[in-house]
XYZ file of N, CA and C in Angstrom:
705
model
N 50.689 -85.111 11.124
C 49.391 -84.430 11.187
C 49.420 -83.289 12.197
N 50.028 -83.578 13.356
C 50.134 -82.547 14.389
C 50.950 -81.362 13.889
N 52.008 -81.653 13.109
C 52.856 -80.592 12.567
C 52.069 -79.709 11.600
N 51.214 -80.314 10.793
C 50.388 -79.564 9.836
C 49.421 -78.647 10.576
N 48.798 -79.164 11.625
C 47.857 -78.366 12.422
C 48.561 -77.170 13.048
N 49.780 -77.399 13.549
C 50.549 -76.303 14.147
C 50.878 -75.231 13.113
N 51.193 -75.650 11.889
C 51.497 -74.684 10.825
C 50.271 -73.849 10.475
N 49.110 -74.491 10.396
C 47.865 -73.777 10.093
C 47.560 -72.770 11.187
N 47.707 -73.186 12.441
C 47.459 -72.277 13.561
C 48.412 -71.091 13.530
N 49.672 -71.368 13.182
C 50.665 -70.299 13.126
C 50.308 -69.281 12.045
N 49.841 -69.766 10.895
C 49.459 -68.865 9.806
C 48.241 -68.030 10.176
N 47.331 -68.614 10.925
C 46.107 -67.906 11.311
C 46.386 -66.770 12.282
N 47.546 -66.809 12.924
C 47.891 -65.755 13.875
C 48.352 -64.484 13.172
N 48.626 -64.584 11.899
C 49.167 -63.449 11.172
C 48.113 -62.809 10.271
N 48.271 -61.492 10.105
C 47.446 -60.736 9.170
C 48.371 -60.171 8.098
N 47.775 -59.589 7.089
C 48.536 -58.785 6.140
C 48.340 -57.332 6.520
N 49.419 -56.586 6.642
C 49.336 -55.157 6.958
C 48.446 -54.470 5.923
N 47.517 -53.655 6.368
C 46.560 -53.020 5.455
C 47.226 -52.003 4.528
N 48.458 -51.620 4.834
C 49.158 -50.642 3.997
C 50.157 -51.323 3.067
N 51.110 -52.071 3.647
C 52.193 -52.632 2.836
C 52.015 -54.111 2.507
N 51.016 -54.767 3.127
C 50.688 -56.180 2.888
C 51.727 -57.150 3.442
N 52.656 -56.669 4.240
C 53.602 -57.568 4.895
C 52.885 -58.354 5.982
N 53.407 -59.552 6.299
C 52.822 -60.353 7.368
C 53.056 -59.672 8.712
N 52.024 -59.639 9.525
C 52.128 -59.015 10.842
C 51.098 -59.651 11.765
N 51.384 -59.626 13.049
C 50.434 -60.186 14.015
C 49.297 -59.216 14.306
N 49.440 -57.972 13.872
C 48.412 -56.961 14.084
C 47.833 -56.532 12.732
N 46.877 -55.608 12.783
C 46.266 -55.146 11.535
C 47.193 -54.239 10.733
N 48.182 -53.675 11.431
C 49.120 -52.747 10.799
C 50.514 -53.077 11.313
N 51.485 -53.171 10.427
C 52.845 -53.477 10.874
C 53.449 -52.272 11.591
N 54.510 -52.521 12.339
C 55.116 -51.459 13.147
C 55.676 -50.334 12.291
N 56.253 -50.680 11.151
C 56.830 -49.645 10.283
C 55.751 -48.699 9.772
N 54.640 -49.250 9.304
C 53.554 -48.409 8.790
C 52.867 -47.646 9.914
N 52.775 -48.272 11.087
C 52.184 -47.580 12.231
C 52.989 -46.329 12.584
N 54.301 -46.426 12.501
C 55.154 -45.286 12.863
C 55.004 -44.126 11.890
N 54.549 -44.409 10.652
C 54.394 -43.359 9.647
C 53.013 -42.705 9.668
N 52.131 -43.173 10.524
C 50.814 -42.537 10.632
C 50.961 -41.123 11.193
N 50.017 -40.228 10.910
C 50.114 -38.837 11.395
C 49.749 -38.716 12.875
N 50.699 -39.051 13.732
C 50.456 -38.996 15.174
C 50.295 -37.552 15.635
N 49.358 -37.361 16.548
C 49.080 -36.022 17.075
C 50.186 -35.623 18.048
N 50.708 -34.404 17.966
C 51.795 -33.977 18.853
C 51.284 -33.662 20.255
N 52.204 -33.249 21.123
C 51.801 -32.811 22.462
C 50.730 -31.739 22.341
N 49.685 -31.899 23.125
C 48.530 -31.013 22.973
C 47.920 -30.700 24.322
N 47.007 -29.759 24.323
C 46.282 -29.373 25.534
C 45.534 -30.579 26.093
N 45.657 -30.796 27.385
C 45.004 -31.919 28.063
C 43.499 -31.881 27.866
N 42.935 -30.670 27.821
C 41.480 -30.547 27.825
C 40.875 -30.526 26.418
N 41.376 -29.676 25.545
C 40.745 -29.527 24.223
C 41.455 -30.278 23.107
N 42.701 -30.710 23.339
C 43.413 -31.464 22.324
C 44.083 -30.643 21.251
N 44.005 -29.314 21.334
C 44.679 -28.474 20.351
C 46.184 -28.505 20.580
N 46.932 -28.542 19.494
C 48.387 -28.560 19.603
C 48.869 -27.293 20.290
N 49.878 -27.447 21.132
C 50.396 -26.308 21.878
C 51.136 -25.332 20.968
N 51.002 -24.065 21.298
C 51.879 -23.051 20.726
C 53.074 -22.927 21.664
N 54.071 -22.175 21.257
C 55.261 -22.006 22.093
C 54.907 -21.408 23.442
N 53.928 -20.521 23.456
C 53.549 -19.846 24.702
C 52.774 -20.753 25.649
N 52.181 -21.837 25.126
C 51.310 -22.681 25.940
C 52.014 -23.855 26.604
N 53.112 -24.339 26.003
C 53.576 -25.668 26.354
C 54.231 -25.797 27.718
N 54.222 -24.764 28.543
C 54.721 -24.886 29.911
C 53.639 -25.423 30.836
N 52.419 -25.574 30.325
C 51.288 -26.029 31.124
C 50.581 -27.164 30.391
N 49.860 -27.999 31.149
C 49.109 -29.086 30.517
C 47.873 -28.582 29.787
N 47.404 -27.397 30.162
C 46.172 -26.839 29.613
C 46.468 -25.527 28.896
N 45.867 -25.329 27.738
C 46.126 -24.123 26.951
C 45.423 -22.910 27.555
N 45.823 -21.739 27.116
C 45.246 -20.505 27.635
C 43.764 -20.378 27.367
N 43.310 -20.873 26.209
C 41.892 -20.804 25.864
C 41.049 -21.608 26.852
N 41.501 -22.801 27.210
C 40.748 -23.640 28.151
C 40.816 -23.093 29.575
N 41.904 -22.425 29.906
C 42.007 -21.818 31.235
C 41.050 -20.642 31.378
N 40.890 -19.879 30.302
C 40.019 -18.702 30.369
C 38.550 -19.044 30.129
N 38.300 -20.020 29.252
C 36.927 -20.449 28.946
C 36.871 -21.981 28.926
N 36.808 -22.617 30.101
C 36.856 -24.083 30.168
C 35.667 -24.727 29.454
N 35.912 -25.719 28.623
C 34.810 -26.453 27.993
C 34.155 -27.399 28.993
N 33.066 -28.023 28.594
C 32.344 -28.938 29.476
C 33.114 -30.236 29.699
N 33.863 -30.681 28.704
C 34.547 -31.966 28.820
C 35.820 -31.865 29.657
N 36.209 -33.003 30.224
C 37.340 -33.062 31.144
C 38.669 -33.110 30.412
N 38.744 -33.940 29.384
C 39.992 -34.082 28.629
C 39.679 -34.581 27.227
N 40.684 -34.513 26.361
C 40.532 -35.005 24.995
C 41.640 -35.999 24.686
N 41.249 -37.169 24.246
C 42.188 -38.193 23.794
C 42.076 -38.264 22.278
N 43.074 -37.742 21.597
C 43.076 -37.693 20.123
C 44.455 -38.127 19.633
N 44.653 -39.405 19.371
C 45.992 -39.904 19.058
C 46.554 -39.463 17.711
N 45.685 -39.080 16.773
C 46.164 -38.828 15.416
C 45.678 -37.490 14.865
N 46.408 -37.003 13.863
C 45.961 -35.849 13.091
C 45.001 -36.338 12.003
N 44.098 -35.463 11.623
C 43.131 -35.806 10.583
C 43.763 -35.544 9.220
N 44.600 -36.469 8.797
C 45.268 -36.366 7.504
C 45.807 -37.747 7.114
N 46.296 -37.855 5.894
C 46.921 -39.095 5.443
C 45.984 -40.290 5.482
N 46.548 -41.439 5.860
C 45.760 -42.672 5.911
C 44.604 -42.573 6.896
N 44.813 -41.903 8.021
C 43.752 -41.780 9.019
C 42.533 -41.086 8.411
N 42.761 -39.978 7.735
C 41.665 -39.259 7.084
C 40.996 -40.130 6.020
N 41.792 -40.826 5.235
C 41.254 -41.674 4.172
C 40.377 -42.786 4.734
N 40.821 -43.434 5.801
C 40.048 -44.529 6.398
C 38.749 -44.025 7.016
N 38.807 -42.870 7.665
C 37.596 -42.307 8.271
C 36.580 -41.928 7.197
N 37.035 -41.279 6.142
C 36.127 -40.885 5.060
C 35.524 -42.104 4.363
N 36.329 -43.146 4.181
C 35.814 -44.369 3.558
C 34.762 -45.027 4.433
N 34.981 -45.001 5.737
C 33.999 -45.561 6.665
C 32.700 -44.764 6.627
N 32.803 -43.444 6.614
C 31.615 -42.591 6.697
C 30.805 -42.566 5.403
N 31.493 -42.480 4.280
C 30.792 -42.186 3.030
C 30.860 -43.286 1.966
N 31.762 -44.250 2.132
C 31.895 -45.307 1.126
C 31.499 -46.684 1.649
N 30.872 -46.709 2.839
C 30.375 -47.955 3.428
C 31.468 -48.986 3.669
N 32.686 -48.527 3.924
C 33.788 -49.444 4.256
C 33.751 -49.730 5.756
N 32.780 -50.547 6.170
C 32.565 -50.819 7.584
C 33.776 -51.504 8.210
N 34.538 -52.247 7.404
C 35.698 -52.960 7.945
C 36.733 -52.012 8.539
N 36.725 -50.755 8.102
C 37.685 -49.793 8.637
C 37.388 -49.427 10.087
N 36.175 -49.696 10.548
C 35.834 -49.392 11.941
C 36.720 -50.184 12.895
N 36.950 -51.455 12.587
C 37.796 -52.284 13.451
C 39.243 -51.812 13.415
N 39.724 -51.445 12.239
C 41.093 -50.936 12.108
C 41.268 -49.658 12.920
N 40.350 -48.719 12.771
C 40.440 -47.453 13.498
C 40.320 -47.678 15.000
N 39.459 -48.610 15.395
C 39.311 -48.929 16.819
C 40.599 -49.522 17.377
N 41.249 -50.373 16.599
C 42.525 -50.953 17.027
C 43.583 -49.872 17.219
N 43.687 -48.965 16.254
C 44.678 -47.891 16.341
C 44.411 -47.000 17.547
N 43.137 -46.680 17.776
C 42.793 -45.844 18.926
C 43.085 -46.571 20.235
N 42.657 -47.815 20.353
C 42.820 -48.566 21.600
C 44.292 -48.758 21.942
N 45.101 -48.957 20.929
C 46.541 -49.129 21.148
C 47.161 -47.873 21.752
N 46.748 -46.717 21.275
C 47.294 -45.459 21.770
C 46.622 -44.997 23.058
N 45.366 -45.377 23.242
C 44.596 -44.894 24.390
C 45.245 -45.230 25.723
N 45.885 -46.381 25.804
C 46.501 -46.803 27.060
C 47.555 -45.804 27.535
N 48.214 -45.129 26.607
C 49.238 -44.148 26.982
C 48.653 -42.951 27.726
N 47.373 -42.676 27.512
C 46.728 -41.521 28.130
C 46.231 -41.821 29.542
N 46.200 -43.094 29.927
C 45.622 -43.458 31.225
C 46.600 -44.254 32.088
N 47.867 -43.962 31.956
C 48.867 -44.668 32.747
C 48.808 -44.278 34.217
N 48.429 -43.038 34.491
C 48.431 -42.555 35.874
C 47.062 -42.087 36.342
N 46.027 -42.487 35.639
C 44.678 -42.064 36.021
C 43.680 -43.146 35.630
N 42.516 -43.115 36.229
C 41.516 -44.145 35.968
C 40.839 -43.937 34.615
N 40.444 -45.033 34.002
C 39.758 -44.976 32.718
C 38.264 -44.759 32.936
N 37.567 -44.265 31.929
C 36.103 -44.160 32.024
C 35.473 -45.541 32.208
N 34.289 -45.566 32.793
C 33.607 -46.841 33.030
C 32.519 -47.120 32.001
N 32.317 -46.195 31.059
C 31.294 -46.380 30.026
C 31.678 -45.595 28.779
N 31.429 -46.179 27.610
C 31.649 -45.508 26.328
C 30.296 -45.185 25.703
N 30.108 -43.930 25.320
C 28.896 -43.513 24.614
C 29.307 -42.894 23.277
N 28.919 -43.494 22.152
C 29.240 -42.889 20.855
C 28.336 -41.696 20.569
N 28.895 -40.701 19.900
C 28.084 -39.558 19.468
C 27.010 -40.061 18.500
N 25.737 -39.796 18.787
C 24.676 -40.310 17.910
C 24.460 -39.434 16.683
N 23.930 -40.041 15.649
C 23.438 -39.308 14.490
C 21.945 -39.061 14.676
N 21.441 -38.034 14.017
C 19.990 -37.868 13.996
C 19.383 -39.030 13.212
N 18.191 -39.430 13.598
C 17.541 -40.588 12.988
C 17.482 -40.484 11.466
N 17.203 -39.296 10.961
C 17.096 -39.110 9.510
C 18.431 -39.371 8.815
N 19.512 -38.853 9.399
C 20.828 -39.041 8.781
C 21.294 -40.493 8.895
N 20.966 -41.130 10.012
C 21.370 -42.526 10.160
C 20.628 -43.414 9.169
N 19.378 -43.104 8.901
C 18.627 -43.876 7.908
C 19.214 -43.691 6.513
N 19.671 -42.479 6.218
C 20.276 -42.216 4.911
C 21.599 -42.966 4.754
N 22.409 -42.943 5.821
C 23.731 -43.578 5.764
C 23.638 -45.079 5.989
N 22.702 -45.491 6.814
C 22.545 -46.908 7.111
C 23.212 -47.359 8.385
N 24.022 -46.523 8.980
C 24.745 -46.860 10.204
C 25.353 -45.588 10.781
N 25.784 -45.680 12.031
C 26.486 -44.585 12.691
C 27.950 -44.975 12.811
N 28.829 -44.270 12.116
C 30.239 -44.644 12.096
C 30.871 -44.586 13.485
N 30.442 -43.635 14.325
C 30.986 -43.549 15.683
C 30.597 -44.778 16.499
N 29.383 -45.253 16.310
C 28.934 -46.455 17.019
C 29.697 -47.689 16.541
N 29.972 -47.762 15.240
C 30.744 -48.887 14.704
C 32.137 -48.939 15.335
N 32.775 -47.787 15.442
C 34.104 -47.728 16.058
C 34.011 -48.047 17.545
N 33.025 -47.463 18.213
C 32.863 -47.660 19.657
C 32.631 -49.125 20.002
N 31.916 -49.842 19.145
C 31.667 -51.271 19.379
C 32.982 -52.031 19.506
N 33.900 -51.784 18.580
C 35.183 -52.491 18.605
C 36.087 -51.980 19.729
N 36.065 -50.681 19.988
C 36.854 -50.143 21.105
C 36.392 -50.765 22.417
N 35.086 -50.912 22.565
C 34.533 -51.527 23.770
C 35.042 -52.954 23.945
N 35.070 -53.709 22.882
C 35.545 -55.095 22.953
C 37.043 -55.155 23.239
N 37.800 -54.234 22.659
C 39.253 -54.258 22.826
C 39.690 -53.768 24.200
N 38.950 -52.823 24.759
C 39.318 -52.249 26.060
C 38.536 -52.856 27.217
N 37.498 -53.621 26.884
C 36.613 -54.237 27.886
C 35.889 -53.192 28.737
N 35.620 -52.061 28.111
C 34.794 -51.025 28.733
C 33.428 -51.082 28.063
N 32.353 -51.229 28.810
C 31.032 -51.368 28.183
C 30.625 -50.137 27.382
N 29.780 -50.369 26.382
C 29.276 -49.294 25.528
C 27.766 -49.181 25.683
N 27.275 -47.953 25.659
C 25.837 -47.692 25.648
C 25.533 -46.845 24.419
N 24.931 -47.467 23.414
C 24.669 -46.773 22.149
C 23.313 -46.088 22.120
N 22.523 -46.252 23.173
C 21.177 -45.657 23.192
C 21.012 -44.627 24.307
N 22.064 -44.385 25.061
C 21.949 -43.472 26.202
C 21.856 -42.010 25.816
N 22.345 -41.673 24.622
C 22.325 -40.291 24.152
C 21.576 -40.244 22.828
N 20.662 -39.299 22.700
C 19.831 -39.183 21.498
C 20.039 -37.815 20.857
N 20.179 -37.813 19.549
C 20.282 -36.547 18.803
C 18.890 -36.245 18.241
N 18.129 -35.448 18.970
C 16.739 -35.210 18.584
C 16.576 -34.036 17.627
N 17.628 -33.260 17.444
C 17.579 -32.092 16.567
C 18.365 -32.385 15.292
N 17.704 -32.247 14.149
C 18.376 -32.457 12.865
C 19.238 -31.242 12.553
N 20.534 -31.419 12.614
C 21.461 -30.308 12.419
C 22.139 -30.405 11.058
N 22.674 -29.285 10.615
C 23.490 -29.289 9.408
C 24.811 -29.973 9.712
N 25.442 -30.520 8.683
C 26.776 -31.089 8.857
C 27.729 -29.978 9.273
N 28.450 -30.193 10.374
C 29.328 -29.159 10.914
C 30.390 -28.715 9.912
N 30.858 -29.658 9.092
C 31.919 -29.336 8.138
C 31.465 -28.372 7.050
N 30.144 -28.220 6.883
C 29.626 -27.394 5.793
C 29.273 -25.974 6.214
N 29.482 -25.639 7.488
C 29.138 -24.293 7.958
C 30.346 -23.654 8.627
N 30.282 -22.344 8.811
C 31.389 -21.605 9.393
C 31.555 -21.861 10.874
N 32.697 -21.459 11.386
C 33.016 -21.699 12.793
C 32.018 -21.022 13.724
N 31.562 -19.830 13.362
C 30.648 -19.087 14.235
C 29.276 -19.751 14.311
N 28.880 -20.435 13.235
C 27.561 -21.063 13.210
C 27.542 -22.443 13.875
N 28.697 -23.035 14.094
C 28.743 -24.415 14.576
C 28.197 -24.555 15.996
N 28.455 -23.581 16.842
C 27.970 -23.672 18.222
C 26.451 -23.607 18.265
N 25.864 -22.679 17.514
C 24.399 -22.566 17.487
C 23.762 -23.784 16.823
N 24.460 -24.372 15.881
C 23.929 -25.508 15.136
C 23.638 -26.710 16.038
N 24.475 -26.923 17.062
C 24.312 -28.099 17.935
C 23.734 -27.730 19.299
N 23.308 -26.489 19.455
C 22.724 -26.065 20.729
C 21.440 -26.850 20.999
N 21.372 -27.473 22.172
C 20.197 -28.275 22.573
C 19.873 -29.386 21.573
N 20.905 -29.928 20.946
C 20.691 -30.972 19.933
C 20.536 -32.361 20.539
N 20.920 -32.528 21.823
C 20.967 -33.864 22.414
C 20.014 -34.007 23.595
N 19.546 -35.235 23.779
C 18.765 -35.629 24.947
C 19.385 -36.887 25.529
N 19.247 -37.060 26.846
C 19.775 -38.254 27.500
C 18.640 -39.230 27.769
N 18.875 -40.488 27.439
C 17.858 -41.525 27.581
C 18.021 -42.314 28.878
N 19.001 -41.940 29.699
C 19.255 -42.620 30.966
C 18.913 -41.706 32.130
N 18.273 -42.252 33.148
C 17.942 -41.447 34.320
C 19.172 -41.178 35.175
N 20.121 -42.081 35.157
C 21.364 -41.886 35.903
C 22.521 -42.460 35.104
N 23.667 -41.825 35.222
C 24.852 -42.222 34.479
C 26.018 -42.409 35.436
N 27.021 -43.199 35.054
C 28.228 -43.286 35.877
C 28.962 -41.954 35.907
N 29.819 -41.784 36.874
C 30.511 -40.502 37.042
C 31.497 -40.211 35.925
N 32.129 -41.248 35.391
C 33.206 -41.050 34.412
C 32.832 -41.733 33.094
N 32.669 -40.934 32.042
C 32.196 -41.425 30.741
C 33.175 -41.018 29.644
N 33.305 -41.882 28.641
C 34.030 -41.535 27.418
C 33.015 -41.285 26.311
N 33.119 -40.135 25.683
C 32.238 -39.752 24.578
C 33.040 -39.916 23.293
N 32.649 -40.868 22.452
C 33.491 -41.240 21.309
C 32.930 -40.710 19.987
N 33.837 -40.128 19.188
C 33.502 -39.657 17.844
C 34.694 -39.915 16.931
N 34.494 -39.741 15.639
C 35.580 -40.019 14.704
C 36.567 -38.864 14.606
N 36.065 -37.649 14.422
C 36.926 -36.482 14.224
C 36.460 -35.334 15.109
N 37.404 -34.575 15.610
C 37.095 -33.373 16.388
C 37.742 -32.171 15.705
N 36.935 -31.145 15.452
C 37.476 -29.909 14.874
C 37.397 -28.796 15.914
N 36.250 -28.181 16.059
C 36.096 -27.130 17.076
C 35.709 -27.703 18.429
N 35.124 -28.896 18.439
C 34.677 -29.496 19.694
C 33.277 -29.086 20.107
N 32.578 -28.328 19.275
C 31.242 -27.844 19.651
C 30.229 -28.981 19.798
N 30.284 -29.965 18.907
C 29.360 -31.100 19.010
C 29.605 -31.880 20.290
N 30.856 -32.194 20.573
C 31.206 -32.931 21.781
C 30.867 -32.136 23.027
N 31.083 -30.839 22.977
C 30.789 -29.996 24.132
C 29.289 -29.976 24.435
N 28.467 -29.889 23.384
C 27.018 -29.887 23.571
C 26.533 -31.222 24.127
N 27.088 -32.322 23.621
C 26.714 -33.645 24.119
C 27.162 -33.829 25.562
N 28.348 -33.358 25.867
C 28.887 -33.448 27.224
C 28.018 -32.688 28.218
N 27.572 -31.530 27.825
C 26.710 -30.718 28.690
C 25.439 -31.477 29.049
N 24.874 -32.182 28.077
C 23.672 -32.983 28.327
C 23.964 -34.127 29.290
N 25.082 -34.820 29.099
C 25.430 -35.948 29.968
C 25.648 -35.504 31.409
N 26.207 -34.323 31.586
C 26.459 -33.826 32.942
C 25.164 -33.514 33.682
N 24.133 -33.188 32.945
C 22.839 -32.923 33.579
C 22.235 -34.192 34.173
N 22.719 -35.347 33.719
C 22.158 -36.625 34.163
C 23.149 -37.438 34.992
N 24.080 -36.756 35.630
C 24.908 -37.428 36.623
C 26.366 -37.615 36.304
N 26.760 -37.470 35.050
C 28.178 -37.616 34.725
C 28.966 -36.435 35.286
N 30.077 -36.722 35.933
C 30.928 -35.659 36.475
C 32.147 -35.409 35.596
N 32.664 -36.474 35.008
C 33.846 -36.370 34.156
C 33.527 -37.006 32.805
N 33.715 -36.237 31.745
C 33.467 -36.742 30.392
C 34.727 -36.523 29.560
N 35.296 -37.623 29.087
C 36.497 -37.564 28.258
C 36.104 -37.679 26.789
N 36.647 -36.807 25.967
C 36.457 -36.922 24.519
C 37.404 -37.983 23.981
N 36.869 -38.984 23.339
C 37.683 -39.972 22.636
C 37.442 -39.795 21.144
N 38.439 -39.332 20.427
C 38.316 -39.137 18.984
C 39.523 -39.749 18.289
N 39.283 -40.306 17.125
C 40.386 -40.881 16.365
C 41.386 -39.816 15.957
N 40.860 -38.673 15.543
C 41.736 -37.662 14.963
C 41.288 -36.257 15.321
N 42.260 -35.375 15.418
C 42.014 -33.956 15.661
C 42.299 -33.206 14.375
N 41.304 -32.479 13.911
C 41.454 -31.695 12.691
C 42.049 -30.336 13.019
N 42.961 -29.878 12.188
C 43.550 -28.552 12.371
C 42.567 -27.507 11.878
N 42.357 -26.470 12.694
C 41.408 -25.414 12.312
C 42.088 -24.364 11.464
């Protein structure tokens, strides 16, 4: 009887890889994990991949000349392949289970970014406007942040930032219009915030949404705001 119980426990420790269905102790086997579109060496601040002229410094020329509001960007993956497919399924096909998978992939890579520096003490997901959240039924960034919080043991505050301005979807407008689209789009619901915050979203393209949210958080006490995004989209 004891032997049977041990066998059941052993089987429960294993999952099926979401890609190849092989037995694995994690949600994704090591072979499939290695084939994901990992983001290359990039600018510490904005997360854009370095050009040949930039890679002698941790920060790109654009951030040196026009620094954004955020302190750094943690973007482990490119927005393509399986990563893109899982994010789109989570956002538009109600595949909520992908939130845990994406959170696992992010949390696994996130530790590499904080080996020599302190981690944020609070996670705030980028909010949706109330109208859009009612249409979708959930906020995909909050779903991911919930699992990241549990995996990293960093608390999450899902109500500290409010999107009071109904904006157009950033993906549907040109680059020049994106900054104006999110201008003054956010309000802070907290009178005081910790000094170091992680602002979590699914995808980062130009960074205008994150920059606008970061600017609001800094007005309420945050000194350092790190962008945490699953994937960086190529512009």
